[in-house]
Amino acid sequence: MPIKLAITDDHPIVANGICSILRDAANVEVTDIYANGTALLKGIKERQPDVLLLDMHLPDMTGPELAASIVKNYPKVHILVLSSSDVIFQVKKMLKVGCMGYLLKDSDDTTILQAIETVHKGGQFLSPVLNQLLIEDMFRNKKSEKKSTTLTRREKEVLQLIIDEHTNQEIADKLFLSLHTVENHRISLLHKLEVKNTAGLVKVALQTGLV
């Protein structure tokens, strides 16, 4: 039996393009096409596909919100995200909620078919470029985690207030410290996190999950 595939994308040209690509694929049958999340949730109650090709950005619902609902209510439906975005944070978020793969919209015909077949079999699939980006992100986070573990409780408090855009004097007043002590903590944070300025502190703090 062919793989039953449903496509959810608010751009007809994308959905039609996928259908055109799969027209000659004997093992894949496009059963439904939805233009938004509301239509998908309504249609999937009546007919569940084997694989759902899901656009990351829909006009009425967010990708993670929609994917989480599908995974919870229709666990046998394997979700393959289709997106033009290669932002690793979004990729990780979609995989975390239970999506089986993440496919970039500029993928070639062979890659698209391979992704559908892999996900249908219960495997996971990422566009090749995303594999490298995830590896780089993993090593970057490991490096950042090493930095963050060296911070004292007080330094983390000061860092949080810096992130909240408080001045040194405001931080001193809130934490009942002298201005000199706060300045020393700021210098220590710059040194430990290996950055040159406040913008660098903010970036590292966000990457390491300190805020």
PDB file of N, CA, C and O in Angstrom, residues 53-91:
ATOM      1  N   LEU A  53       3.098  16.312   6.188  1.00  0.00           N
ATOM      2  CA  LEU A  53       4.098  17.304   5.813  1.00  0.00           C
ATOM      3  C   LEU A  53       3.572  18.650   6.313  1.00  0.00           C
ATOM      4  O   LEU A  53       2.590  19.180   5.778  1.00  0.00           O
ATOM      5  N   LEU A  54       4.196  19.183   7.359  1.00  0.00           N
ATOM      6  CA  LEU A  54       3.646  20.343   8.073  1.00  0.00           C
ATOM      7  C   LEU A  54       4.520  21.584   7.931  1.00  0.00           C
ATOM      8  O   LEU A  54       5.687  21.584   8.325  1.00  0.00           O
ATOM      9  N   ASP A  55       3.929  22.637   7.389  1.00  0.00           N
ATOM     10  CA  ASP A  55       4.621  23.919   7.287  1.00  0.00           C
ATOM     11  C   ASP A  55       4.859  24.467   8.690  1.00  0.00           C
ATOM     12  O   ASP A  55       3.969  24.437   9.537  1.00  0.00           O
ATOM     13  N   MET A  56       6.042  25.003   8.929  1.00  0.00           N
ATOM     14  CA  MET A  56       6.398  25.536  10.240  1.00  0.00           C
ATOM     15  C   MET A  56       5.604  26.803  10.560  1.00  0.00           C
ATOM     16  O   MET A  56       5.251  27.073  11.696  1.00  0.00           O
ATOM     17  N   HIS A  57       5.304  27.596   9.540  1.00  0.00           N
ATOM     18  CA  HIS A  57       4.642  28.885   9.753  1.00  0.00           C
ATOM     19  C   HIS A  57       3.300  28.929   9.032  1.00  0.00           C
ATOM     20  O   HIS A  57       3.235  29.057   7.815  1.00  0.00           O
ATOM     21  N   LEU A  58       2.220  28.851   9.816  1.00  0.00           N
ATOM     22  CA  LEU A  58       0.869  28.924   9.274  1.00  0.00           C
ATOM     23  C   LEU A  58       0.193  30.194   9.798  1.00  0.00           C
ATOM     24  O   LEU A  58       0.568  30.713  10.850  1.00  0.00           O
ATOM     25  N   PRO A  59      -0.805  30.705   9.083  1.00  0.00           N
ATOM     26  CA  PRO A  59      -1.403  31.985   9.462  1.00  0.00           C
ATOM     27  C   PRO A  59      -2.205  31.974  10.759  1.00  0.00           C
ATOM     28  O   PRO A  59      -2.383  33.012  11.392  1.00  0.00           O
ATOM     29  N   ASP A  60      -2.698  30.795  11.173  1.00  0.00           N
ATOM     30  CA  ASP A  60      -3.594  30.768  12.340  1.00  0.00           C
ATOM     31  C   ASP A  60      -3.054  30.045  13.565  1.00  0.00           C
ATOM     32  O   ASP A  60      -3.568  30.222  14.670  1.00  0.00           O
ATOM     33  N   MET A  61      -2.026  29.225  13.397  1.00  0.00           N
ATOM     34  CA  MET A  61      -1.469  28.483  14.534  1.00  0.00           C
ATOM     35  C   MET A  61       0.037  28.364  14.386  1.00  0.00           C
ATOM     36  O   MET A  61       0.555  28.324  13.270  1.00  0.00           O
ATOM     37  N   THR A  62       0.736  28.277  15.515  1.00  0.00           N
ATOM     38  CA  THR A  62       2.185  28.111  15.464  1.00  0.00           C
ATOM     39  C   THR A  62       2.526  26.647  15.187  1.00  0.00           C
ATOM     40  O   THR A  62       1.751  25.744  15.528  1.00  0.00           O
ATOM     41  N   GLY A  63       3.688  26.439  14.599  1.00  0.00           N
ATOM     42  CA  GLY A  63       4.121  25.083  14.296  1.00  0.00           C
ATOM     43  C   GLY A  63       4.184  24.182  15.517  1.00  0.00           C
ATOM     44  O   GLY A  63       3.608  23.081  15.519  1.00  0.00           O
ATOM     45  N   PRO A  64       4.875  24.597  16.590  1.00  0.00           N
ATOM     46  CA  PRO A  64       4.969  23.751  17.791  1.00  0.00           C
ATOM     47  C   PRO A  64       3.610  23.441  18.412  1.00  0.00           C
ATOM     48  O   PRO A  64       3.360  22.326  18.855  1.00  0.00           O
ATOM     49  N   GLU A  65       2.734  24.440  18.435  1.00  0.00           N
ATOM     50  CA  GLU A  65       1.396  24.254  19.011  1.00  0.00           C
ATOM     51  C   GLU A  65       0.611  23.205  18.234  1.00  0.00           C
ATOM     52  O   GLU A  65      -0.004  22.296  18.823  1.00  0.00           O
ATOM     53  N   LEU A  66       0.645  23.304  16.934  1.00  0.00           N
ATOM     54  CA  LEU A  66      -0.090  22.377  16.077  1.00  0.00           C
ATOM     55  C   LEU A  66       0.514  20.978  16.134  1.00  0.00           C
ATOM     56  O   LEU A  66      -0.200  19.974  16.252  1.00  0.00           O
ATOM     57  N   ALA A  67       1.843  20.914  16.074  1.00  0.00           N
ATOM     58  CA  ALA A  67       2.519  19.611  16.104  1.00  0.00           C
ATOM     59  C   ALA A  67       2.251  18.889  17.420  1.00  0.00           C
ATOM     60  O   ALA A  67       1.999  17.675  17.435  1.00  0.00           O
ATOM     61  N   ALA A  68       2.302  19.612  18.525  1.00  0.00           N
ATOM     62  CA  ALA A  68       2.070  19.006  19.839  1.00  0.00           C
ATOM     63  C   ALA A  68       0.664  18.416  19.920  1.00  0.00           C
ATOM     64  O   ALA A  68       0.464  17.330  20.485  1.00  0.00           O
ATOM     65  N   SER A  69      -0.304  19.113  19.341  1.00  0.00           N
ATOM     66  CA  SER A  69      -1.686  18.628  19.345  1.00  0.00           C
ATOM     67  C   SER A  69      -1.829  17.353  18.522  1.00  0.00           C
ATOM     68  O   SER A  69      -2.488  16.394  18.947  1.00  0.00           O
ATOM     69  N   ILE A  70      -1.189  17.323  17.363  1.00  0.00           N
ATOM     70  CA  ILE A  70      -1.253  16.140  16.490  1.00  0.00           C
ATOM     71  C   ILE A  70      -0.579  14.945  17.158  1.00  0.00           C
ATOM     72  O   ILE A  70      -1.115  13.829  17.169  1.00  0.00           O
ATOM     73  N   VAL A  71       0.593  15.181  17.726  1.00  0.00           N
ATOM     74  CA  VAL A  71       1.342  14.099  18.381  1.00  0.00           C
ATOM     75  C   VAL A  71       0.531  13.503  19.534  1.00  0.00           C
ATOM     76  O   VAL A  71       0.497  12.282  19.733  1.00  0.00           O
ATOM     77  N   LYS A  72      -0.139  14.366  20.282  1.00  0.00           N
ATOM     78  CA  LYS A  72      -0.918  13.917  21.442  1.00  0.00           C
ATOM     79  C   LYS A  72      -2.164  13.138  21.032  1.00  0.00           C
ATOM     80  O   LYS A  72      -2.454  12.080  21.601  1.00  0.00           O
ATOM     81  N   ASN A  73      -2.879  13.655  20.045  1.00  0.00           N
ATOM     82  CA  ASN A  73      -4.167  13.062  19.684  1.00  0.00           C
ATOM     83  C   ASN A  73      -4.096  12.001  18.580  1.00  0.00           C
ATOM     84  O   ASN A  73      -4.984  11.150  18.486  1.00  0.00           O
ATOM     85  N   TYR A  74      -3.051  12.075  17.764  1.00  0.00           N
ATOM     86  CA  TYR A  74      -2.905  11.113  16.662  1.00  0.00           C
ATOM     87  C   TYR A  74      -1.456  10.609  16.608  1.00  0.00           C
ATOM     88  O   TYR A  74      -0.704  10.932  15.682  1.00  0.00           O
ATOM     89  N   PRO A  75      -1.049   9.853  17.614  1.00  0.00           N
ATOM     90  CA  PRO A  75       0.349   9.413  17.722  1.00  0.00           C
ATOM     91  C   PRO A  75       0.868   8.581  16.558  1.00  0.00           C
ATOM     92  O   PRO A  75       2.078   8.485  16.357  1.00  0.00           O
ATOM     93  N   LYS A  76      -0.029   7.988  15.776  1.00  0.00           N
ATOM     94  CA  LYS A  76       0.413   7.168  14.640  1.00  0.00           C
ATOM     95  C   LYS A  76       0.759   8.013  13.414  1.00  0.00           C
ATOM     96  O   LYS A  76       1.330   7.510  12.451  1.00  0.00           O
ATOM     97  N   VAL A  77       0.396   9.303  13.453  1.00  0.00           N
ATOM     98  CA  VAL A  77       0.722  10.202  12.346  1.00  0.00           C
ATOM     99  C   VAL A  77       2.146  10.715  12.529  1.00  0.00           C
ATOM    100  O   VAL A  77       2.466  11.342  13.538  1.00  0.00           O
ATOM    101  N   HIS A  78       3.003  10.428  11.584  1.00  0.00           N
ATOM    102  CA  HIS A  78       4.395  10.857  11.670  1.00  0.00           C
ATOM    103  C   HIS A  78       4.556  12.224  11.001  1.00  0.00           C
ATOM    104  O   HIS A  78       4.239  12.383   9.821  1.00  0.00           O
ATOM    105  N   ILE A  79       5.040  13.194  11.770  1.00  0.00           N
ATOM    106  CA  ILE A  79       5.124  14.565  11.267  1.00  0.00           C
ATOM    107  C   ILE A  79       6.506  14.867  10.697  1.00  0.00           C
ATOM    108  O   ILE A  79       7.530  14.644  11.342  1.00  0.00           O
ATOM    109  N   LEU A  80       6.496  15.385   9.485  1.00  0.00           N
ATOM    110  CA  LEU A  80       7.715  15.846   8.828  1.00  0.00           C
ATOM    111  C   LEU A  80       7.546  17.346   8.597  1.00  0.00           C
ATOM    112  O   LEU A  80       6.688  17.775   7.835  1.00  0.00           O
ATOM    113  N   VAL A  81       8.339  18.147   9.290  1.00  0.00           N
ATOM    114  CA  VAL A  81       8.234  19.602   9.179  1.00  0.00           C
ATOM    115  C   VAL A  81       8.788  20.059   7.835  1.00  0.00           C
ATOM    116  O   VAL A  81       9.823  19.574   7.379  1.00  0.00           O
ATOM    117  N   LEU A  82       8.089  20.991   7.223  1.00  0.00           N
ATOM    118  CA  LEU A  82       8.536  21.584   5.965  1.00  0.00           C
ATOM    119  C   LEU A  82       8.704  23.083   6.212  1.00  0.00           C
ATOM    120  O   LEU A  82       7.752  23.765   6.573  1.00  0.00           O
ATOM    121  N   SER A  83       9.911  23.594   6.058  1.00  0.00           N
ATOM    122  CA  SER A  83      10.141  25.000   6.392  1.00  0.00           C
ATOM    123  C   SER A  83      11.258  25.600   5.550  1.00  0.00           C
ATOM    124  O   SER A  83      12.134  24.894   5.057  1.00  0.00           O
ATOM    125  N   SER A  84      11.207  26.912   5.414  1.00  0.00           N
ATOM    126  CA  SER A  84      12.298  27.633   4.745  1.00  0.00           C
ATOM    127  C   SER A  84      13.297  28.134   5.775  1.00  0.00           C
ATOM    128  O   SER A  84      14.332  28.699   5.414  1.00  0.00           O
ATOM    129  N   SER A  85      12.986  27.935   7.049  1.00  0.00           N
ATOM    130  CA  SER A  85      13.847  28.428   8.128  1.00  0.00           C
ATOM    131  C   SER A  85      14.793  27.349   8.637  1.00  0.00           C
ATOM    132  O   SER A  85      14.378  26.224   8.927  1.00  0.00           O
ATOM    133  N   ASP A  86      16.086  27.707   8.737  1.00  0.00           N
ATOM    134  CA  ASP A  86      17.058  26.760   9.287  1.00  0.00           C
ATOM    135  C   ASP A  86      17.548  27.227  10.662  1.00  0.00           C
ATOM    136  O   ASP A  86      18.644  26.883  11.096  1.00  0.00           O
ATOM    137  N   VAL A  87      16.719  28.022  11.362  1.00  0.00           N
ATOM    138  CA  VAL A  87      17.067  28.478  12.710  1.00  0.00           C
ATOM    139  C   VAL A  87      17.055  27.277  13.643  1.00  0.00           C
ATOM    140  O   VAL A  87      16.023  26.614  13.811  1.00  0.00           O
ATOM    141  N   ILE A  88      18.205  26.965  14.219  1.00  0.00           N
ATOM    142  CA  ILE A  88      18.354  25.744  15.008  1.00  0.00           C
ATOM    143  C   ILE A  88      17.417  25.689  16.203  1.00  0.00           C
ATOM    144  O   ILE A  88      16.911  24.635  16.562  1.00  0.00           O
ATOM    145  N   PHE A  89      17.160  26.833  16.810  1.00  0.00           N
ATOM    146  CA  PHE A  89      16.240  26.864  17.947  1.00  0.00           C
ATOM    147  C   PHE A  89      14.875  26.305  17.540  1.00  0.00           C
ATOM    148  O   PHE A  89      14.260  25.530  18.273  1.00  0.00           O
ATOM    149  N   GLN A  90      14.403  26.685  16.365  1.00  0.00           N
ATOM    150  CA  GLN A  90      13.101  26.210  15.880  1.00  0.00           C
ATOM    151  C   GLN A  90      13.152  24.727  15.526  1.00  0.00           C
ATOM    152  O   GLN A  90      12.206  23.986  15.798  1.00  0.00           O
ATOM    153  N   VAL A  91      14.240  24.311  14.929  1.00  0.00           N
ATOM    154  CA  VAL A  91      14.404  22.893  14.572  1.00  0.00           C
ATOM    155  C   VAL A  91      14.323  22.033  15.831  1.00  0.00           C
ATOM    156  O   VAL A  91      13.567  21.049  15.892  1.00  0.00           O
TER     157      VAL A  91
END
